[in-house]
Amino acid sequence: MAGPRNNRKQRTLWSQSGPSPRLLFGAAIIAIVGVLGMTPKAFFGIPLAWPFAALWGAMGWGRVGLALRPMVLLVLFGLMQDIVSNAPLGCFAMINLLVYGVSAGIAEQTDGMRDTLVAVVGPVVMLIVAFLLVWGFASITSDHLVRAWPLMTSFIATGAVYAVGNQMFDLGRRPGESPGGS
């Protein structure tokens, strides 16, 4: 017996929440991972690659277009990362904003498509752009080419975690758009 209740899709709390709660949840995840990243990260003496958590927000939040609140959060996370990693103030904030812009640009050019090609190639392109920017800033500020492998392992970790948990950074709809309007 198929009644009207059985034909409807199960609505989860996440699917019913708007962009603001999703943004706050993603920001909390980034902050927690960032704070945990300030502790020594080694397993049986082997150093672990720690992800650049703010890039998760930059890649995910940019899929709905440009908005002020995600940009402010990305600047704050970038400034905190600059302080923790002794980078020149503003480097990571600029990298976060550039990746956010690339994400918004890809979303705009693909018309918000969520197919597999866009979902895989887009984040890979954004991670490559971010890697080149971090490596370039690190090399310029240290007056020599820095080793790429330690940075690459962190970017691999960033991409792997994003591939698994990218829905945590999906704001669901464009800023100002009403629910169900997408």
Coordinates of N, CA and C in Angstrom, one line a residue:
M1 N 0.8 -1.2 0.0 CA 0.0 0.0 0.0 C 0.9 1.2 0.0
A2 N 0.9 1.9 -1.1 CA 1.7 3.1 -1.2 C 0.9 4.4 -1.0
G3 N 1.1 4.9 0.2 CA 0.4 6.2 0.5 C 1.2 7.4 0.1
P4 N 0.7 8.6 0.3 CA 1.5 9.8 0.0 C 2.7 9.9 0.9
R5 N 2.7 9.3 2.1 CA 3.9 9.4 2.9 C 5.1 8.5 2.4
N6 N 4.8 7.4 1.8 CA 5.8 6.5 1.3 C 6.4 7.1 0.0
N7 N 5.7 7.9 -0.8 CA 6.3 8.4 -2.0 C 7.2 9.6 -1.8
R8 N 7.2 10.2 -0.7 CA 8.1 11.4 -0.4 C 9.4 10.9 0.0
K9 N 10.4 11.7 -0.4 CA 11.8 11.4 0.0 C 11.9 11.7 1.5
Q10 N 12.8 10.9 2.1 CA 13.1 11.2 3.5 C 13.8 12.5 3.7
R11 N 13.3 13.4 4.4 CA 14.0 14.7 4.6 C 14.8 14.6 5.9
T12 N 16.1 14.9 5.8 CA 17.0 14.8 6.9 C 17.1 16.2 7.5
L13 N 17.6 16.3 8.7 CA 17.8 17.6 9.3 C 18.8 18.4 8.5
W14 N 19.8 17.8 7.9 CA 20.8 18.5 7.0 C 20.1 19.1 5.8
S15 N 19.2 18.3 5.1 CA 18.6 18.8 3.9 C 17.6 19.9 4.2
Q16 N 17.1 20.0 5.4 CA 16.1 21.0 5.8 C 16.8 22.3 6.3
S17 N 18.0 22.2 6.7 CA 18.7 23.3 7.2 C 19.1 24.3 6.1
G18 N 19.2 25.5 6.4 CA 19.6 26.6 5.4 C 21.1 26.8 5.4
P19 N 21.5 27.7 4.6 CA 22.9 28.0 4.4 C 23.6 28.4 5.7
S20 N 23.0 29.2 6.6 CA 23.6 29.7 7.8 C 24.0 28.6 8.7
P21 N 23.1 27.7 9.1 CA 23.6 26.5 10.0 C 24.6 25.7 9.3
R22 N 24.5 25.5 8.0 CA 25.5 24.7 7.3 C 26.9 25.4 7.3
L23 N 26.9 26.7 7.2 CA 28.1 27.5 7.2 C 28.7 27.4 8.6
L24 N 27.9 27.5 9.6 CA 28.4 27.5 11.0 C 29.0 26.1 11.3
F25 N 28.3 25.0 10.9 CA 28.8 23.7 11.1 C 30.1 23.4 10.4
G26 N 30.2 23.8 9.2 CA 31.5 23.7 8.4 C 32.6 24.5 9.1
A27 N 32.3 25.7 9.5 CA 33.3 26.5 10.2 C 33.8 25.9 11.5
A28 N 32.8 25.2 12.2 CA 33.2 24.5 13.5 C 34.1 23.4 13.2
I29 N 33.8 22.6 12.1 CA 34.7 21.5 11.7 C 36.1 22.0 11.4
I30 N 36.2 23.1 10.6 CA 37.5 23.6 10.2 C 38.2 24.1 11.5
A31 N 37.5 24.8 12.4 CA 38.2 25.2 13.6 C 38.7 24.1 14.5
I32 N 37.9 23.0 14.6 CA 38.3 21.9 15.4 C 39.6 21.2 14.8
V33 N 39.5 21.0 13.5 CA 40.7 20.4 12.8 C 41.9 21.3 12.9
G34 N 41.7 22.6 12.8 CA 42.8 23.5 12.9 C 43.4 23.5 14.2
V35 N 42.6 23.5 15.3 CA 43.1 23.4 16.7 C 43.9 22.1 16.9
L36 N 43.3 21.0 16.4 CA 44.0 19.7 16.6 C 45.3 19.7 15.8
G37 N 45.4 20.5 14.7 CA 46.6 20.5 13.9 C 47.7 21.3 14.6
M38 N 47.5 22.0 15.6 CA 48.5 22.7 16.3 C 49.3 21.8 17.3
T39 N 48.8 20.6 17.5 CA 49.5 19.7 18.4 C 50.5 18.9 17.5
P40 N 51.5 18.3 18.1 CA 52.5 17.5 17.4 C 51.7 16.3 16.7
K41 N 52.0 16.0 15.5 CA 51.3 15.0 14.7 C 52.3 13.9 14.3
A42 N 52.5 12.9 15.1 CA 53.4 11.8 14.7 C 52.8 10.5 15.2
F43 N 53.0 9.5 14.4 CA 52.5 8.1 14.8 C 53.7 7.2 14.8
F44 N 54.1 6.7 15.9 CA 55.3 5.9 16.1 C 56.5 6.6 15.5
G45 N 56.6 7.8 15.7 CA 57.8 8.6 15.2 C 57.7 9.0 13.8
I46 N 56.6 8.6 13.1 CA 56.5 9.0 11.7 C 55.6 10.3 11.6
P47 N 56.1 11.4 11.1 CA 55.3 12.6 11.0 C 54.0 12.4 10.1
L48 N 52.9 12.8 10.5 CA 51.7 12.7 9.8 C 51.4 14.0 9.0
A49 N 50.9 13.8 7.8 CA 50.4 14.9 7.0 C 49.1 15.5 7.5
W50 N 49.1 16.7 7.8 CA 47.8 17.3 8.3 C 47.2 18.2 7.3
P51 N 45.9 18.0 7.1 CA 45.2 18.7 6.0 C 45.1 20.2 6.2
F52 N 45.0 21.0 5.1 CA 44.7 22.4 5.2 C 43.2 22.5 5.2
A53 N 42.6 22.5 6.4 CA 41.2 22.4 6.6 C 40.4 23.6 6.0
A54 N 40.9 24.8 6.0 CA 40.2 25.9 5.5 C 39.9 25.8 4.0
L55 N 40.8 25.0 3.3 CA 40.5 24.8 1.9 C 39.2 24.0 1.7
W56 N 38.8 23.1 2.6 CA 37.6 22.4 2.5 C 36.4 23.4 2.4
G57 N 36.5 24.4 3.2 CA 35.4 25.5 3.2 C 35.5 26.3 1.9
A58 N 36.7 26.6 1.5 CA 36.9 27.4 0.3 C 36.4 26.6 -0.9
M59 N 36.6 25.3 -1.0 CA 36.1 24.6 -2.2 C 34.6 24.3 -2.1
G60 N 34.1 24.0 -0.9 CA 32.7 23.7 -0.8 C 31.8 24.9 -0.8
W61 N 32.2 25.9 0.0 CA 31.3 27.1 0.1 C 31.3 27.9 -1.2
G62 N 32.3 27.8 -2.0 CA 32.4 28.5 -3.3 C 31.4 27.9 -4.3
R63 N 30.9 26.7 -4.1 CA 30.0 26.1 -5.1 C 28.7 26.8 -5.2
V64 N 28.3 27.6 -4.3 CA 27.1 28.3 -4.4 C 27.3 29.8 -4.8
G65 N 28.5 30.2 -5.1 CA 28.7 31.5 -5.6 C 29.4 32.3 -4.5
L66 N 29.7 33.6 -4.8 CA 30.4 34.5 -3.9 C 29.4 35.0 -2.8
A67 N 29.9 35.0 -1.6 CA 29.1 35.6 -0.5 C 30.1 36.2 0.5
L68 N 29.6 37.1 1.3 CA 30.5 37.8 2.2 C 30.9 37.0 3.5
R69 N 29.9 36.3 4.0 CA 30.2 35.5 5.3 C 31.2 34.4 5.1
P70 N 31.2 33.6 4.0 CA 32.2 32.6 3.9 C 33.6 33.3 3.6
M71 N 33.6 34.4 2.9 CA 34.9 35.1 2.7 C 35.5 35.6 4.0
V72 N 34.7 36.2 4.9 CA 35.1 36.6 6.2 C 35.7 35.5 7.0
L73 N 35.0 34.4 7.0 CA 35.5 33.2 7.7 C 36.8 32.7 7.1
L74 N 36.9 32.7 5.8 CA 38.2 32.2 5.2 C 39.3 33.1 5.5
V75 N 39.1 34.4 5.5 CA 40.1 35.3 5.9 C 40.6 35.1 7.3
L76 N 39.6 34.9 8.2 CA 40.0 34.7 9.7 C 40.8 33.4 9.8
F77 N 40.3 32.3 9.1 CA 41.0 31.0 9.2 C 42.4 31.2 8.6
G78 N 42.5 31.9 7.5 CA 43.8 32.1 6.9 C 44.8 32.9 7.8
L79 N 44.3 34.0 8.5 CA 45.1 34.7 9.4 C 45.6 33.9 10.5
M80 N 44.7 33.0 11.1 CA 45.1 32.1 12.1 C 46.2 31.1 11.6
Q81 N 46.0 30.6 10.4 CA 47.0 29.7 9.9 C 48.3 30.4 9.6
D82 N 48.3 31.7 9.2 CA 49.5 32.4 9.1 C 50.3 32.5 10.4
I83 N 49.5 32.8 11.4 CA 50.2 33.0 12.8 C 50.8 31.7 13.2
V84 N 50.0 30.6 13.1 CA 50.5 29.3 13.6 C 51.7 28.8 12.8
S85 N 51.7 29.0 11.5 CA 52.8 28.5 10.7 C 53.9 29.5 10.4
N86 N 53.9 30.6 11.1 CA 54.9 31.7 10.9 C 55.0 32.1 9.4
A87 N 53.9 32.1 8.7 CA 53.9 32.6 7.4 C 53.6 34.1 7.4
P88 N 54.0 34.8 6.4 CA 53.7 36.3 6.3 C 52.2 36.5 6.4
L89 N 51.8 37.5 7.2 CA 50.4 37.7 7.5 C 49.7 38.0 6.2
G90 N 48.7 37.2 5.9 CA 47.8 37.4 4.8 C 48.0 36.4 3.7
C91 N 49.1 35.6 3.7 CA 49.3 34.6 2.7 C 48.2 33.5 2.6
F92 N 47.9 32.9 3.7 CA 46.9 31.8 3.7 C 45.5 32.4 3.5
A93 N 45.3 33.6 4.0 CA 44.0 34.3 3.7 C 43.8 34.5 2.3
M94 N 44.9 35.0 1.6 CA 44.8 35.2 0.1 C 44.6 33.9 -0.6
I95 N 45.3 32.9 -0.2 CA 45.2 31.5 -0.8 C 43.7 31.0 -0.7
N96 N 43.2 31.1 0.5 CA 41.8 30.7 0.8 C 40.8 31.4 -0.1
L97 N 41.0 32.8 -0.2 CA 40.1 33.5 -1.1 C 40.3 33.2 -2.5
L98 N 41.5 33.0 -3.0 CA 41.7 32.6 -4.4 C 41.1 31.3 -4.7
V99 N 41.2 30.3 -3.8 CA 40.6 29.0 -4.1 C 39.1 29.1 -4.0
Y100 N 38.6 30.0 -3.1 CA 37.1 30.2 -3.0 C 36.6 30.8 -4.3
G101 N 37.4 31.8 -4.9 CA 37.0 32.4 -6.2 C 37.1 31.4 -7.3
V102 N 38.1 30.5 -7.3 CA 38.1 29.5 -8.4 C 36.9 28.5 -8.2
S103 N 36.6 28.2 -7.0 CA 35.4 27.3 -6.8 C 34.1 28.0 -7.3
A104 N 34.0 29.2 -7.0 CA 32.8 30.0 -7.4 C 32.8 30.1 -9.0
G105 N 34.0 30.3 -9.5 CA 34.1 30.4 -11.0 C 33.7 29.1 -11.7
I106 N 34.2 28.0 -11.1 CA 33.9 26.6 -11.7 C 32.4 26.4 -11.6
A107 N 31.8 26.7 -10.4 CA 30.4 26.5 -10.2 C 29.6 27.3 -11.2
E108 N 30.0 28.6 -11.4 CA 29.3 29.4 -12.4 C 29.4 28.9 -13.8
Q109 N 30.6 28.5 -14.2 CA 30.8 28.0 -15.6 C 30.1 26.7 -15.8
T110 N 30.0 25.9 -14.8 CA 29.4 24.6 -15.0 C 27.9 24.6 -14.7
D111 N 27.4 25.8 -14.4 CA 26.0 26.1 -14.1 C 25.5 25.2 -12.9
G112 N 26.4 25.1 -11.9 CA 26.0 24.4 -10.7 C 25.8 22.9 -10.8
M113 N 26.3 22.3 -11.9 CA 26.2 20.9 -12.2 C 26.9 20.1 -11.0
R114 N 26.3 19.0 -10.6 CA 26.9 18.2 -9.6 C 27.3 16.8 -10.1
D115 N 27.6 16.7 -11.4 CA 27.9 15.4 -11.9 C 29.3 15.0 -11.5
T116 N 29.7 13.8 -11.8 CA 30.9 13.2 -11.3 C 32.2 14.0 -11.9
L117 N 32.1 14.3 -13.1 CA 33.3 15.0 -13.7 C 33.6 16.3 -13.0
V118 N 32.5 17.1 -12.8 CA 32.7 18.4 -12.1 C 33.1 18.2 -10.6
A119 N 32.5 17.2 -10.0 CA 32.7 16.9 -8.6 C 34.2 16.4 -8.3
V120 N 34.8 15.8 -9.3 CA 36.2 15.3 -9.2 C 37.2 16.3 -9.7
V121 N 37.0 16.7 -11.0 CA 38.0 17.6 -11.6 C 38.1 18.9 -10.9
G122 N 36.9 19.5 -10.5 CA 36.9 20.8 -9.9 C 37.8 20.9 -8.6
P123 N 37.6 20.0 -7.6 CA 38.4 20.0 -6.5 C 39.9 19.7 -6.8
V124 N 40.2 18.8 -7.7 CA 41.6 18.5 -8.1 C 42.2 19.8 -8.6
V125 N 41.5 20.5 -9.5 CA 42.1 21.7 -10.0 C 42.3 22.7 -8.9
M126 N 41.4 22.9 -8.0 CA 41.5 23.8 -6.9 C 42.7 23.4 -6.0
L127 N 42.8 22.1 -5.7 CA 44.0 21.7 -4.9 C 45.3 22.0 -5.6
I128 N 45.4 21.8 -6.9 CA 46.6 22.1 -7.6 C 46.9 23.6 -7.5
V129 N 45.9 24.4 -7.7 CA 46.1 25.8 -7.6 C 46.6 26.2 -6.2
A130 N 45.9 25.7 -5.2 CA 46.3 26.0 -3.8 C 47.7 25.5 -3.5
F131 N 48.1 24.3 -4.0 CA 49.4 23.7 -3.8 C 50.5 24.7 -4.4
L132 N 50.2 25.1 -5.6 CA 51.2 25.9 -6.3 C 51.3 27.3 -5.6
L133 N 50.2 27.8 -5.1 CA 50.3 29.1 -4.3 C 51.1 28.9 -3.0
V134 N 50.8 27.9 -2.3 CA 51.5 27.7 -1.0 C 52.9 27.4 -1.2
W135 N 53.3 26.6 -2.2 CA 54.7 26.3 -2.5 C 55.4 27.5 -3.0
G136 N 54.7 28.3 -3.8 CA 55.3 29.6 -4.3 C 55.5 30.6 -3.2
F137 N 54.6 30.8 -2.3 CA 54.7 31.7 -1.2 C 55.8 31.2 -0.3
A138 N 55.9 29.9 0.0 CA 56.9 29.4 0.9 C 58.3 29.5 0.3
S139 N 58.4 29.3 -1.0 CA 59.7 29.4 -1.7 C 60.1 30.9 -1.8
I140 N 59.2 31.8 -2.0 CA 59.6 33.2 -2.1 C 60.0 33.8 -0.8
T141 N 59.3 33.4 0.3 CA 59.6 34.0 1.6 C 60.8 33.3 2.2
S142 N 61.2 32.2 1.8 CA 62.4 31.5 2.3 C 63.6 31.7 1.5
D143 N 63.5 32.4 0.3 CA 64.6 32.7 -0.6 C 65.3 31.4 -1.2
H144 N 64.6 30.3 -1.2 CA 65.0 29.1 -1.9 C 63.8 28.2 -2.1
L145 N 63.9 27.3 -3.1 CA 62.8 26.4 -3.4 C 62.7 25.4 -2.2
V146 N 61.5 25.4 -1.7 CA 61.2 24.5 -0.6 C 60.9 23.1 -1.1
R147 N 61.1 22.1 -0.3 CA 60.7 20.7 -0.7 C 59.2 20.6 -0.9
A148 N 58.9 20.0 -2.0 CA 57.5 19.9 -2.4 C 56.8 18.7 -1.7
W149 N 57.5 17.7 -1.4 CA 56.8 16.5 -0.9 C 56.1 16.7 0.4
P150 N 56.6 17.3 1.4 CA 55.8 17.5 2.6 C 54.5 18.3 2.3
L151 N 54.6 19.3 1.5 CA 53.4 20.1 1.1 C 52.4 19.2 0.4
M152 N 53.0 18.4 -0.5 CA 52.1 17.5 -1.4 C 51.4 16.5 -0.5
T153 N 52.0 16.0 0.5 CA 51.3 15.0 1.4 C 50.2 15.7 2.1
S154 N 50.4 16.9 2.5 CA 49.3 17.6 3.2 C 48.1 17.9 2.2
F155 N 48.4 18.2 1.0 CA 47.4 18.4 0.0 C 46.7 17.1 -0.4
I156 N 47.4 16.0 -0.4 CA 46.8 14.7 -0.6 C 45.8 14.4 0.5
A157 N 46.2 14.7 1.8 CA 45.4 14.5 2.9 C 44.1 15.4 2.8
T158 N 44.4 16.6 2.4 CA 43.3 17.6 2.3 C 42.2 17.1 1.3
G159 N 42.7 16.6 0.1 CA 41.8 16.1 -0.9 C 41.1 14.9 -0.5
A160 N 41.8 14.0 0.2 CA 41.2 12.7 0.6 C 40.0 12.9 1.6
V161 N 40.3 13.8 2.5 CA 39.2 14.1 3.5 C 38.1 14.8 2.8
Y162 N 38.4 15.8 1.9 CA 37.3 16.5 1.2 C 36.5 15.5 0.4
A163 N 37.1 14.6 -0.3 CA 36.4 13.6 -1.1 C 35.4 12.8 -0.3
V164 N 35.7 12.5 1.0 CA 34.8 11.8 1.8 C 33.8 12.7 2.5
G165 N 34.1 13.9 2.9 CA 33.2 14.7 3.7 C 32.8 16.0 3.0
N166 N 32.8 16.1 1.7 CA 32.5 17.3 1.0 C 31.1 17.8 1.3
Q167 N 30.1 16.9 1.6 CA 28.8 17.4 1.9 C 28.7 18.3 3.1
M168 N 29.6 18.2 4.0 CA 29.6 19.0 5.2 C 29.9 20.5 4.8
F169 N 30.4 20.7 3.6 CA 30.7 22.1 3.2 C 29.8 22.6 2.1
D170 N 28.7 21.9 1.9 CA 27.8 22.2 0.8 C 26.7 23.1 1.5
L171 N 26.6 24.3 1.1 CA 25.7 25.3 1.6 C 24.2 25.1 1.1
G172 N 24.1 24.2 0.1 CA 22.8 23.8 -0.3 C 22.1 24.8 -1.4
R173 N 22.3 26.0 -1.3 CA 21.7 26.9 -2.2 C 22.5 28.2 -2.2
R174 N 22.2 29.0 -3.3 CA 22.9 30.3 -3.4 C 22.5 31.3 -2.4
P175 N 23.3 32.2 -2.0 CA 22.9 33.3 -1.0 C 21.7 34.0 -1.5
G176 N 20.8 34.2 -0.6 CA 19.5 34.9 -0.9 C 18.5 34.1 -1.6
E177 N 18.8 32.9 -2.0 CA 17.9 32.0 -2.7 C 16.9 31.3 -1.7
S178 N 15.7 31.2 -2.0 CA 14.7 30.6 -1.1 C 14.8 29.1 -1.2
P179 N 14.4 28.4 -0.1 CA 14.5 27.0 -0.1 C 13.7 26.4 -1.3
G180 N 14.2 25.4 -1.9 CA 13.6 24.8 -3.1 C 13.7 25.6 -4.4
G181 N 14.5 26.7 -4.3 CA 14.6 27.5 -5.5 C 15.8 27.1 -6.4
S182 N 16.6 26.1 -5.9 CA 17.8 25.7 -6.7 C 17.4 24.6 -7.7

